[in-house]
Amino acid sequence: MSNKVKYGLSNVHIHPVKSESTSAVTYDSAFKLPGAVSLSLDPSGDSNSFFADDIPYYSEFSNNGYSVDFEVAMLNEDFETKILGYVKDTNGAIIENVNAISTAFAMSFEFKGDKKRTRHVLYYCKASRPKTESNTVEEKTKVSTDKLKFDALPHPVTGNIKAKLMQDQEGYETFHTKPYEKAGD
């Protein structure tokens, strides 16, 4: 039985790309990114129409993945160092440098539903630096968050962009261990 509605966002895991070549992408060990607030995936791509007989005679649509807006309570040290390329010095300071090189990653996460939870993975993501803000404390504490924009791109080898599995399906229990791999063919 499938869900009629989806809600919630939890269990965000990041899978850094360890190495990539023209024939394979391998991922490093996943780490959890707690504090997920919101996630929005906007399709990226263009349409191209050919007109004949005074009508759109042929149309094609490109699929360039998604433009993603992700809000989290606070990015953790793992994300800053393993993905954004920040450096941790011997005093424990996290340093952003102009020459920092970011790492591609896969991102898995979970939505609740009225019947079953659904786990999703974005296979190949590239992140920009996060937007960070905070405010003075007034009568009530206003919690500030980190906002991250990134692109969920087609996997450079398989072309896969995302996958999802519902609770009780094969591979669901190990979904956050490593990015899900397509079964059969």
mmCIF file of C-alpha atoms in Angstrom:
data_model
loop_
_atom_site.group_PDB
_atom_site.id
_atom_site.type_symbol
_atom_site.label_atom_id
_atom_site.label_comp_id
_atom_site.label_asym_id
_atom_site.label_seq_id
_atom_site.Cartn_x
_atom_site.Cartn_y
_atom_site.Cartn_z
ATOM 1 C CA MET A 1 0.000 0.000 0.000
ATOM 2 C CA SER A 2 1.397 3.379 -0.943
ATOM 3 C CA ASN A 3 1.100 6.756 0.728
ATOM 4 C CA LYS A 4 -1.543 9.330 -0.054
ATOM 5 C CA VAL A 5 0.434 12.171 1.546
ATOM 6 C CA LYS A 6 4.009 12.957 2.552
ATOM 7 C CA TYR A 7 5.308 15.149 5.359
ATOM 8 C CA GLY A 8 8.308 15.506 7.603
ATOM 9 C CA LEU A 9 12.020 15.459 6.840
ATOM 10 C CA SER A 10 14.545 13.482 8.854
ATOM 11 C CA ASN A 11 17.474 11.074 8.753
ATOM 12 C CA VAL A 12 19.658 13.144 6.431
ATOM 13 C CA HIS A 13 22.895 11.348 5.592
ATOM 14 C CA ILE A 14 25.760 12.655 3.463
ATOM 15 C CA HIS A 15 27.883 10.286 1.361
ATOM 16 C CA PRO A 16 31.063 12.098 0.208
ATOM 17 C CA VAL A 17 32.455 11.102 -3.186
ATOM 18 C CA LYS A 18 35.746 9.346 -2.506
ATOM 19 C CA SER A 19 36.869 8.983 -6.130
ATOM 20 C CA GLU A 20 35.408 9.230 -9.589
ATOM 21 C CA SER A 21 36.449 8.220 -13.069
ATOM 22 C CA THR A 22 34.686 7.815 -16.383
ATOM 23 C CA SER A 23 33.587 4.313 -15.337
ATOM 24 C CA ALA A 24 32.839 4.541 -11.608
ATOM 25 C CA VAL A 25 32.068 6.800 -8.666
ATOM 26 C CA THR A 26 32.884 5.508 -5.196
ATOM 27 C CA TYR A 27 31.603 6.995 -1.970
ATOM 28 C CA ASP A 28 33.308 7.399 1.386
ATOM 29 C CA SER A 29 31.585 6.443 4.644
ATOM 30 C CA ALA A 30 28.307 8.249 5.219
ATOM 31 C CA PHE A 31 27.787 10.673 8.077
ATOM 32 C CA LYS A 32 24.562 11.942 9.594
ATOM 33 C CA LEU A 33 23.574 15.604 9.247
ATOM 34 C CA PRO A 34 21.076 16.244 12.072
ATOM 35 C CA GLY A 35 18.693 19.176 12.323
ATOM 36 C CA ALA A 36 16.963 19.060 8.920
ATOM 37 C CA VAL A 37 14.330 21.804 8.663
ATOM 38 C CA SER A 38 13.268 21.883 5.002
ATOM 39 C CA LEU A 39 14.220 20.600 1.569
ATOM 40 C CA SER A 40 12.989 21.868 -1.780
ATOM 41 C CA LEU A 41 13.907 20.318 -5.149
ATOM 42 C CA ASP A 42 13.160 22.466 -8.197
ATOM 43 C CA PRO A 43 13.512 20.710 -11.575
ATOM 44 C CA SER A 44 16.366 22.011 -13.717
ATOM 45 C CA GLY A 45 16.273 21.788 -17.500
ATOM 46 C CA ASP A 46 14.773 23.400 -20.577
ATOM 47 C CA SER A 47 12.097 22.599 -23.095
ATOM 48 C CA ASN A 48 12.618 22.836 -26.809
ATOM 49 C CA SER A 49 9.678 22.901 -29.207
ATOM 50 C CA PHE A 50 9.647 22.534 -32.982
ATOM 51 C CA PHE A 51 6.683 24.115 -34.772
ATOM 52 C CA ALA A 52 5.081 22.804 -37.949
ATOM 53 C CA ASP A 53 1.547 22.950 -39.339
ATOM 54 C CA ASP A 54 0.992 25.989 -37.106
ATOM 55 C CA ILE A 55 1.292 23.903 -33.907
ATOM 56 C CA PRO A 56 4.003 22.604 -31.600
ATOM 57 C CA TYR A 57 4.831 19.567 -33.753
ATOM 58 C CA TYR A 58 7.537 18.105 -31.516
ATOM 59 C CA SER A 59 8.681 18.933 -27.993
ATOM 60 C CA GLU A 60 11.565 17.654 -25.937
ATOM 61 C CA PHE A 61 12.535 18.349 -22.372
ATOM 62 C CA SER A 62 16.019 18.136 -20.903
ATOM 63 C CA ASN A 63 16.539 16.749 -17.418
ATOM 64 C CA ASN A 64 19.482 18.459 -15.734
ATOM 65 C CA GLY A 65 18.583 17.320 -12.233
ATOM 66 C CA TYR A 66 17.401 19.704 -9.532
ATOM 67 C CA SER A 67 18.264 22.988 -7.927
ATOM 68 C CA VAL A 68 18.030 22.294 -4.201
ATOM 69 C CA ASP A 69 17.334 24.573 -1.239
ATOM 70 C CA PHE A 70 18.139 22.876 2.057
ATOM 71 C CA GLU A 71 17.674 24.381 5.505
ATOM 72 C CA VAL A 72 19.307 22.807 8.546
ATOM 73 C CA ALA A 73 19.563 23.889 12.175
ATOM 74 C CA MET A 74 23.347 24.121 11.782
ATOM 75 C CA LEU A 75 25.800 22.493 9.401
ATOM 76 C CA ASN A 76 28.043 20.144 11.322
ATOM 77 C CA GLU A 77 31.829 19.916 11.283
ATOM 78 C CA ASP A 78 31.749 16.823 9.070
ATOM 79 C CA PHE A 79 29.891 18.697 6.335
ATOM 80 C CA GLU A 80 32.175 21.721 6.597
ATOM 81 C CA THR A 81 35.393 19.691 6.398
ATOM 82 C CA LYS A 82 34.431 16.681 4.263
ATOM 83 C CA ILE A 83 32.203 18.482 1.744
ATOM 84 C CA LEU A 84 32.957 22.219 1.761
ATOM 85 C CA GLY A 85 36.729 21.712 2.108
ATOM 86 C CA TYR A 86 37.142 23.783 5.258
ATOM 87 C CA VAL A 87 40.170 22.903 7.401
ATOM 88 C CA LYS A 88 40.291 22.143 11.129
ATOM 89 C CA ASP A 89 43.500 23.368 12.746
ATOM 90 C CA THR A 90 45.243 21.946 15.831
ATOM 91 C CA ASN A 91 43.305 24.333 18.098
ATOM 92 C CA GLY A 92 39.999 23.034 16.728
ATOM 93 C CA ALA A 93 39.162 26.143 14.683
ATOM 94 C CA ILE A 94 37.290 25.511 11.423
ATOM 95 C CA ILE A 95 38.813 27.692 8.706
ATOM 96 C CA GLU A 96 37.291 28.584 5.355
ATOM 97 C CA ASN A 97 39.943 29.416 2.779
ATOM 98 C CA VAL A 98 39.541 31.026 -0.620
ATOM 99 C CA ASN A 99 41.255 27.974 -2.173
ATOM 100 C CA ALA A 100 38.988 25.407 -0.480
ATOM 101 C CA ILE A 101 37.837 22.716 -2.894
ATOM 102 C CA SER A 102 34.427 21.240 -2.277
ATOM 103 C CA THR A 103 33.645 17.554 -2.719
ATOM 104 C CA ALA A 104 30.679 16.091 -4.570
ATOM 105 C CA PHE A 105 28.326 13.986 -2.455
ATOM 106 C CA ALA A 106 25.186 11.905 -2.403
ATOM 107 C CA MET A 107 22.454 12.809 0.069
ATOM 108 C CA SER A 108 19.901 10.400 1.515
ATOM 109 C CA PHE A 109 16.902 11.463 3.596
ATOM 110 C CA GLU A 110 13.476 10.350 4.707
ATOM 111 C CA PHE A 111 9.883 11.586 4.423
ATOM 112 C CA LYS A 112 7.050 10.316 6.574
ATOM 113 C CA GLY A 113 3.764 9.336 5.007
ATOM 114 C CA ASP A 114 0.294 8.330 6.098
ATOM 115 C CA LYS A 115 1.154 4.610 5.649
ATOM 116 C CA LYS A 116 4.928 4.174 5.263
ATOM 117 C CA ARG A 117 8.161 6.127 5.462
ATOM 118 C CA THR A 118 9.956 6.744 2.156
ATOM 119 C CA ARG A 119 13.719 7.081 1.852
ATOM 120 C CA HIS A 120 15.235 9.127 -0.976
ATOM 121 C CA VAL A 121 18.733 9.561 -2.370
ATOM 122 C CA LEU A 122 20.185 12.273 -4.596
ATOM 123 C CA TYR A 123 23.169 10.598 -6.263
ATOM 124 C CA TYR A 124 25.516 13.424 -7.220
ATOM 125 C CA CYS A 125 25.364 16.827 -5.552
ATOM 126 C CA LYS A 126 27.583 19.911 -5.644
ATOM 127 C CA ALA A 127 27.124 22.502 -2.905
ATOM 128 C CA SER A 128 27.839 26.201 -2.674
ATOM 129 C CA ARG A 129 28.819 27.920 0.557
ATOM 130 C CA PRO A 130 25.952 28.184 3.049
ATOM 131 C CA LYS A 131 24.047 31.268 4.047
ATOM 132 C CA THR A 132 24.439 31.753 7.789
ATOM 133 C CA GLU A 133 22.749 34.316 9.993
ATOM 134 C CA SER A 134 21.833 34.990 13.585
ATOM 135 C CA ASN A 135 19.899 37.638 15.466
ATOM 136 C CA THR A 136 20.041 39.392 18.792
ATOM 137 C CA VAL A 137 17.951 37.913 21.592
ATOM 138 C CA GLU A 138 14.751 39.859 22.253
ATOM 139 C CA GLU A 139 11.723 38.928 24.368
ATOM 140 C CA LYS A 140 11.736 35.496 22.756
ATOM 141 C CA THR A 141 14.672 33.573 21.368
ATOM 142 C CA LYS A 142 14.502 33.311 17.602
ATOM 143 C CA VAL A 143 16.433 30.297 16.365
ATOM 144 C CA SER A 144 18.490 30.910 13.228
ATOM 145 C CA THR A 145 19.378 28.252 10.663
ATOM 146 C CA ASP A 146 21.933 27.552 7.941
ATOM 147 C CA LYS A 147 20.634 27.610 4.383
ATOM 148 C CA LEU A 148 22.409 25.711 1.651
ATOM 149 C CA LYS A 149 21.867 25.793 -2.092
ATOM 150 C CA PHE A 150 23.169 22.948 -4.168
ATOM 151 C CA ASP A 151 22.636 21.148 -7.444
ATOM 152 C CA ALA A 152 21.508 17.528 -7.615
ATOM 153 C CA LEU A 153 23.030 16.514 -10.936
ATOM 154 C CA PRO A 154 22.874 13.365 -13.048
ATOM 155 C CA HIS A 155 25.363 10.756 -11.796
ATOM 156 C CA PRO A 156 28.377 11.084 -14.131
ATOM 157 C CA VAL A 157 28.432 7.353 -14.920
ATOM 158 C CA THR A 158 24.859 6.042 -14.625
ATOM 159 C CA GLY A 159 22.905 9.227 -15.342
ATOM 160 C CA ASN A 160 20.680 8.480 -12.331
ATOM 161 C CA ILE A 161 19.559 11.567 -10.434
ATOM 162 C CA LYS A 162 17.482 10.226 -7.564
ATOM 163 C CA ALA A 163 15.825 7.111 -6.217
ATOM 164 C CA LYS A 164 13.301 6.312 -3.501
ATOM 165 C CA LEU A 165 12.248 3.235 -1.564
ATOM 166 C CA MET A 166 9.293 2.726 0.741
ATOM 167 C CA GLN A 167 9.448 0.973 4.082
ATOM 168 C CA ASP A 168 9.465 -2.864 3.780
ATOM 169 C CA GLN A 169 11.096 -2.843 0.318
ATOM 170 C CA GLU A 170 14.418 -4.614 -0.274
ATOM 171 C CA GLY A 171 17.343 -2.261 0.456
ATOM 172 C CA TYR A 172 15.353 0.008 2.791
ATOM 173 C CA GLU A 173 17.269 -0.952 5.952
ATOM 174 C CA THR A 174 20.692 -0.221 4.405
ATOM 175 C CA PHE A 175 19.575 2.844 2.456
ATOM 176 C CA HIS A 176 21.602 5.328 4.544
ATOM 177 C CA THR A 177 24.720 3.119 4.651
ATOM 178 C CA LYS A 178 25.626 3.742 1.007
ATOM 179 C CA PRO A 179 23.760 5.230 -1.953
ATOM 180 C CA TYR A 180 21.179 2.779 -3.247
ATOM 181 C CA GLU A 181 22.205 0.832 -6.336
ATOM 182 C CA LYS A 182 19.702 -0.148 -9.016
ATOM 183 C CA ALA A 183 18.613 -3.804 -8.729
ATOM 184 C CA GLY A 184 18.244 -6.103 -11.736
ATOM 185 C CA ASP A 185 18.229 -4.835 -15.300
#
